[in-house]
Amino acid sequence: MNIYNKVDKLQESLRRIHRNGKKIAFVPTMGALHQGHLSLIRHAREISDFVICSIFVNPTQFNNNEDLKKYPRTLEEDKKMLLSAHCDLLFVPEISDIYPDGTSLKPELQLNGVDLVMEGKFRPGHFAGMLQVVKRLLDIVQPDFLIMGQKDFQQYSLVAMMIKQLNLPCNLVVSLTVREEDGLAMSSRNRRLDPDFRKKSAIIYKALQFAHQNINKLGIEELCSTCSKMIDEEGLRTEYFEIVDSESLQPIKYIAESEKIAACVACWAGDVRLIDNLILKE
Ligand code: AMP
């Protein structure tokens, strides 16, 4: 596996790959890799000839400086995991490589409020920073496929909007959420959970499953408040539990209102913020 830090060296190498007519799949990450990330790499392998992973903890998508400081960084471990998953190339840029002209320029997009609900409401500026770095990485790597996880439901919805609006020449491929045995969605942040909160965090997926099982039995409002309560009673603190239209991401009032529905949740397990989602109707 080749490892590059600099954009020009990376692009020199990519020109050869493109010249040979190979299809490139790209998996952007912030490192502290786990099996969820590796399943994206494997998915990338299946649909392309050459797999690139990036590790970059993007400062512009953190609305909380403490969260940025505490974000786990495990580069040496990450490299070993990527090797074992047969990743072809790893790109590990510095902030100055990604933002040589500073961080103020952000893509101008019509996001129809999709950036303002749920994560957008609780993490102001997060999505502007996320779209900024994804656009910059896509400009640099120019992949045929961009692979992202369903785990970050609102994130990939916004990236899909950006690709469409800017006519970016790449296909977004969404990969299923990988979970621990007790259902907790794998996340780099899980390693910050103490054993007690780690155990309790299994309630998040249980609440999502409860929503799935009871979507036709309870009203939406009651369902959301019951699921929030389940999570809170376990000692976590729900920030939001919402049932939304999977395209507009706006909360729905009645199940018949929408063809495609997802339940999305964010909560705190101590000082660790976790998110998850489940498609209820597709
Ligand atoms: P991150 O490093 O958290 O920015 O995540 C990088 C990519 O991995 C994103 O596209 C995430 O949606 C995806 N991802 C994170 N956790 C999981 C998981 N448990 N299963 C599948 N994909 C995931």
Coordinates of C-alpha atoms and ligand atoms in Angstrom, one line a residue:
M1 CA 0.0 0.0 0.0
N2 CA 1.4 3.4 -1.0
I3 CA 1.1 6.2 1.5
Y4 CA 1.1 9.9 0.4
N5 CA 0.9 13.1 2.4
K6 CA 1.2 15.5 -0.5
V7 CA -1.3 16.3 -3.1
D8 CA 1.1 16.5 -6.0
K9 CA 2.7 13.1 -5.3
L10 CA -0.8 11.6 -4.9
Q11 CA -2.0 13.0 -8.2
E12 CA 1.2 11.9 -10.1
S13 CA 0.4 8.4 -8.9
L14 CA -3.3 8.7 -9.7
R15 CA -2.6 9.9 -13.3
R16 CA -1.0 6.5 -14.0
I17 CA -4.0 4.6 -12.6
H18 CA -6.4 6.7 -14.7
R19 CA -4.3 6.3 -17.8
N20 CA -4.5 2.5 -17.4
G21 CA -8.3 2.9 -17.5
K22 CA -8.7 1.6 -13.9
K23 CA -11.8 2.5 -11.9
I24 CA -11.0 4.3 -8.7
A25 CA -13.1 4.0 -5.5
F26 CA -12.5 6.4 -2.7
V27 CA -13.2 6.0 1.1
P28 CA -12.7 9.3 3.0
T29 CA -12.3 8.8 6.8
M30 CA -11.1 10.6 9.9
G31 CA -9.1 7.5 11.0
A32 CA -9.3 5.6 14.3
L33 CA -10.5 2.8 11.9
H34 CA -12.8 0.0 12.9
Q35 CA -14.6 -2.8 11.0
G36 CA -17.2 -0.4 9.8
H37 CA -14.6 1.5 7.8
L38 CA -13.0 -1.8 6.6
S39 CA -16.4 -2.9 5.2
L40 CA -16.4 0.3 3.1
I41 CA -12.9 -0.6 1.9
R42 CA -14.1 -4.1 1.0
H43 CA -17.2 -2.7 -0.7
A44 CA -14.9 -0.4 -2.7
R45 CA -12.7 -3.4 -3.7
E46 CA -15.8 -5.2 -5.1
I47 CA -16.8 -2.4 -7.4
S48 CA -13.5 -0.9 -8.5
D49 CA -9.9 -1.7 -9.6
F50 CA -8.1 0.6 -7.2
V51 CA -9.1 1.6 -3.7
I52 CA -8.0 4.8 -2.0
C53 CA -8.6 5.7 1.6
S54 CA -7.9 9.1 3.2
I55 CA -7.4 9.8 6.8
F56 CA -7.9 13.5 7.7
V57 CA -9.5 14.9 10.9
N58 CA -11.1 17.9 9.3
P59 CA -11.1 20.8 11.7
T60 CA -13.8 22.8 9.8
Q61 CA -16.5 20.2 10.6
F62 CA -16.0 20.3 14.4
N63 CA -18.2 22.9 16.0
N64 CA -16.7 22.0 19.4
N65 CA -13.0 22.4 19.9
E66 CA -12.9 19.9 22.8
D67 CA -14.4 17.2 20.5
L68 CA -11.7 17.9 17.9
K69 CA -9.0 17.7 20.5
K70 CA -10.4 14.4 21.9
Y71 CA -10.9 12.8 18.5
P72 CA -9.0 9.5 18.6
R73 CA -5.9 9.3 16.4
T74 CA -4.4 5.9 15.8
L75 CA -2.5 6.2 12.5
E76 CA -0.1 3.2 12.9
E77 CA -3.0 0.8 13.8
D78 CA -5.0 2.3 10.9
K79 CA -2.2 1.5 8.4
K80 CA -2.1 -2.1 9.5
M81 CA -5.9 -2.5 9.2
L82 CA -5.9 -0.9 5.7
L83 CA -3.2 -3.3 4.6
S84 CA -5.2 -6.3 5.9
A85 CA -8.2 -5.1 3.9
H86 CA -6.1 -4.7 0.7
C87 CA -6.4 -1.0 0.4
D88 CA -4.2 0.2 -2.5
L89 CA -3.4 3.7 -1.4
L90 CA -3.6 5.8 1.7
F91 CA -3.7 9.6 1.6
V92 CA -2.8 11.3 4.9
P93 CA -2.7 15.1 4.3
E94 CA -2.0 17.9 6.7
I95 CA -4.4 20.8 7.1
S96 CA -2.2 23.0 4.8
D97 CA -2.4 20.4 2.1
I98 CA -6.2 20.3 2.1
Y99 CA -6.6 24.1 2.6
P100 CA -3.6 25.8 1.0
D101 CA -5.7 29.0 0.6
G102 CA -7.2 28.9 4.1
T103 CA -10.5 27.4 5.2
S104 CA -12.9 30.2 4.4
L105 CA -14.0 29.1 0.9
K106 CA -17.0 26.7 1.1
P107 CA -19.1 25.3 -1.8
E108 CA -22.3 27.2 -2.4
L109 CA -25.2 24.9 -2.5
Q110 CA -29.0 24.9 -2.2
L111 CA -29.5 22.4 0.6
N112 CA -33.3 23.0 1.1
G113 CA -33.0 22.8 4.8
V114 CA -31.5 19.3 4.8
D115 CA -28.5 20.8 6.5
L116 CA -30.5 22.5 9.2
V117 CA -32.4 19.6 10.9
M118 CA -31.1 17.0 13.3
E119 CA -27.3 17.1 13.2
G120 CA -27.5 20.5 11.6
K121 CA -29.5 21.8 14.4
F122 CA -27.3 20.5 17.2
R123 CA -23.9 20.9 15.4
P124 CA -24.1 24.3 13.6
G125 CA -21.5 24.6 10.9
H126 CA -20.7 20.9 10.9
F127 CA -22.2 20.1 7.5
A128 CA -20.7 23.2 5.8
G129 CA -17.3 22.0 6.9
M130 CA -18.0 18.4 6.0
L131 CA -19.2 19.4 2.4
Q132 CA -16.1 21.6 2.1
V133 CA -13.7 18.8 2.9
V134 CA -15.5 16.2 0.8
K135 CA -15.5 18.6 -2.2
R136 CA -11.8 19.3 -1.8
L137 CA -11.0 15.6 -1.5
L138 CA -13.1 14.8 -4.6
D139 CA -11.3 17.5 -6.5
I140 CA -8.0 16.1 -5.5
V141 CA -8.7 12.3 -5.9
Q142 CA -11.2 12.5 -8.8
P143 CA -12.6 9.0 -8.0
D144 CA -15.2 7.1 -10.1
F145 CA -16.9 6.0 -6.9
L146 CA -17.2 7.6 -3.5
I147 CA -18.1 5.1 -0.8
M148 CA -19.8 6.4 2.4
G149 CA -21.6 4.7 5.3
Q150 CA -25.3 4.6 6.0
K151 CA -24.3 5.2 9.6
D152 CA -24.0 8.9 8.7
F153 CA -27.4 9.2 7.1
Q154 CA -27.7 13.0 6.9
Q155 CA -24.1 13.3 5.8
Y156 CA -24.5 11.1 2.7
S157 CA -27.8 12.7 1.8
L158 CA -26.1 16.1 1.7
V159 CA -23.1 14.7 -0.3
A160 CA -25.6 13.2 -2.8
M161 CA -27.2 16.7 -3.1
M162 CA -23.8 18.3 -3.6
I163 CA -22.7 15.8 -6.3
K164 CA -26.0 16.3 -8.2
Q165 CA -25.9 20.1 -7.9
L166 CA -22.3 20.6 -8.9
N167 CA -22.4 17.8 -11.5
L168 CA -19.4 16.1 -10.0
P169 CA -18.2 13.2 -12.1
C170 CA -18.5 10.5 -9.4
N171 CA -21.0 8.0 -8.2
L172 CA -21.9 7.9 -4.5
V173 CA -22.2 4.4 -3.2
V174 CA -23.8 3.9 0.3
S175 CA -22.6 1.0 2.4
L176 CA -24.6 -0.7 5.2
T177 CA -23.9 0.1 8.9
V178 CA -21.7 -2.4 10.6
R179 CA -22.7 -3.1 14.3
E180 CA -21.2 -4.7 17.3
E181 CA -22.8 -7.9 18.5
D182 CA -25.2 -6.1 20.9
G183 CA -26.3 -3.8 18.0
L184 CA -24.2 -0.7 18.8
A185 CA -23.2 0.9 15.5
M186 CA -19.4 0.9 15.2
S187 CA -17.9 4.3 15.6
S188 CA -14.4 5.8 16.2
R189 CA -16.0 7.5 19.2
N190 CA -17.0 4.1 20.8
R191 CA -13.4 3.7 22.1
R192 CA -14.0 6.7 24.3
L193 CA -16.9 5.0 26.1
D194 CA -16.2 3.7 29.6
P195 CA -17.3 0.0 30.1
D196 CA -20.5 1.0 31.8
F197 CA -21.6 3.4 29.1
R198 CA -20.4 1.0 26.4
K199 CA -22.8 -1.6 27.8
K200 CA -25.7 0.8 28.1
S201 CA -25.2 2.2 24.6
A202 CA -26.8 -1.0 23.2
I203 CA -30.1 0.6 24.0
I204 CA -29.7 2.9 21.0
Y205 CA -30.2 0.1 18.5
K206 CA -32.9 -1.4 20.6
A207 CA -34.9 1.8 20.5
L208 CA -34.4 2.0 16.8
Q209 CA -35.7 -1.6 16.4
F210 CA -38.6 -0.7 18.7
A211 CA -39.5 2.1 16.4
H212 CA -39.3 -0.3 13.4
Q213 CA -41.6 -2.8 15.1
N214 CA -44.2 -0.3 16.2
I215 CA -44.3 2.1 13.3
N216 CA -47.8 1.0 12.4
K217 CA -49.0 0.7 15.9
L218 CA -48.1 4.0 17.6
G219 CA -48.4 7.5 16.4
I220 CA -45.2 9.1 15.3
E221 CA -45.0 11.6 18.2
E222 CA -45.6 8.8 20.8
L223 CA -43.1 6.6 19.1
C224 CA -40.4 9.2 19.2
S225 CA -41.0 10.1 22.9
T226 CA -41.2 6.4 23.9
C227 CA -37.8 5.7 22.1
S228 CA -36.2 8.8 23.7
K229 CA -37.4 7.7 27.1
M230 CA -36.0 4.1 26.6
I231 CA -32.6 5.7 25.9
D232 CA -32.8 8.2 28.8
E233 CA -33.9 5.5 31.3
E234 CA -30.8 3.6 30.5
G235 CA -28.7 6.6 31.7
L236 CA -27.9 8.1 28.3
R237 CA -29.2 11.5 27.2
T238 CA -31.2 11.7 24.0
E239 CA -30.5 14.9 22.0
Y240 CA -33.1 14.0 19.3
F241 CA -35.0 10.9 18.2
E242 CA -36.8 11.7 15.0
I243 CA -38.7 9.9 12.3
V244 CA -38.1 11.7 9.0
D245 CA -38.8 11.5 5.3
S246 CA -35.6 9.9 4.0
E247 CA -35.3 12.4 1.1
S248 CA -36.2 15.8 2.6
L249 CA -35.1 14.6 6.1
Q250 CA -37.9 16.7 7.6
P251 CA -39.8 15.1 10.5
I252 CA -43.1 13.5 9.5
K253 CA -46.3 13.5 11.5
Y254 CA -48.1 10.5 10.0
I255 CA -46.7 7.3 8.6
A256 CA -48.8 7.6 5.4
E257 CA -47.2 11.0 4.7
S258 CA -44.1 9.5 3.2
E259 CA -43.0 6.6 0.9
K260 CA -39.5 6.4 2.5
I261 CA -39.0 6.8 6.2
A262 CA -36.0 6.6 8.6
A263 CA -35.6 6.9 12.3
C264 CA -32.5 9.0 13.3
V265 CA -31.1 9.4 16.8
A266 CA -28.3 11.3 18.6
C267 CA -27.6 10.9 22.2
W268 CA -24.9 11.4 24.8
A269 CA -23.3 8.5 26.7
G270 CA -21.5 10.4 29.3
D271 CA -19.4 12.9 27.3
V272 CA -19.4 10.8 24.1
R273 CA -21.9 11.8 21.5
L274 CA -23.3 8.9 19.4
I275 CA -25.6 8.9 16.3
D276 CA -27.4 6.1 14.6
N277 CA -30.3 5.5 12.3
L278 CA -32.6 2.8 10.8
I279 CA -34.5 2.8 7.6
L280 CA -38.2 2.0 8.6
K281 CA -39.8 2.1 5.1
E282 CA -38.0 2.2 1.7
Ligands
AMP1 P1 -15.6 8.8 9.9 O1 -14.2 8.3 10.0 O2 -16.4 8.6 11.2 O3 -15.7 10.1 9.3 O4 -16.3 7.8 8.9 C1 -15.8 7.6 7.6 C2 -16.8 6.8 6.8 O5 -17.1 5.6 7.4 C3 -18.2 7.5 6.7 O6 -18.7 7.4 5.4 C4 -19.0 6.8 7.7 O7 -20.4 6.8 7.4 C5 -18.5 5.4 7.6 N1 -18.8 4.6 8.8 C6 -18.6 5.0 10.1 N2 -19.0 4.0 10.9 C7 -19.5 3.1 10.1 C8 -20.2 1.8 10.4 N3 -20.4 1.4 11.7 N4 -20.6 1.1 9.4 C9 -20.4 1.5 8.1 N5 -19.8 2.6 7.8 C10 -19.4 3.4 8.8

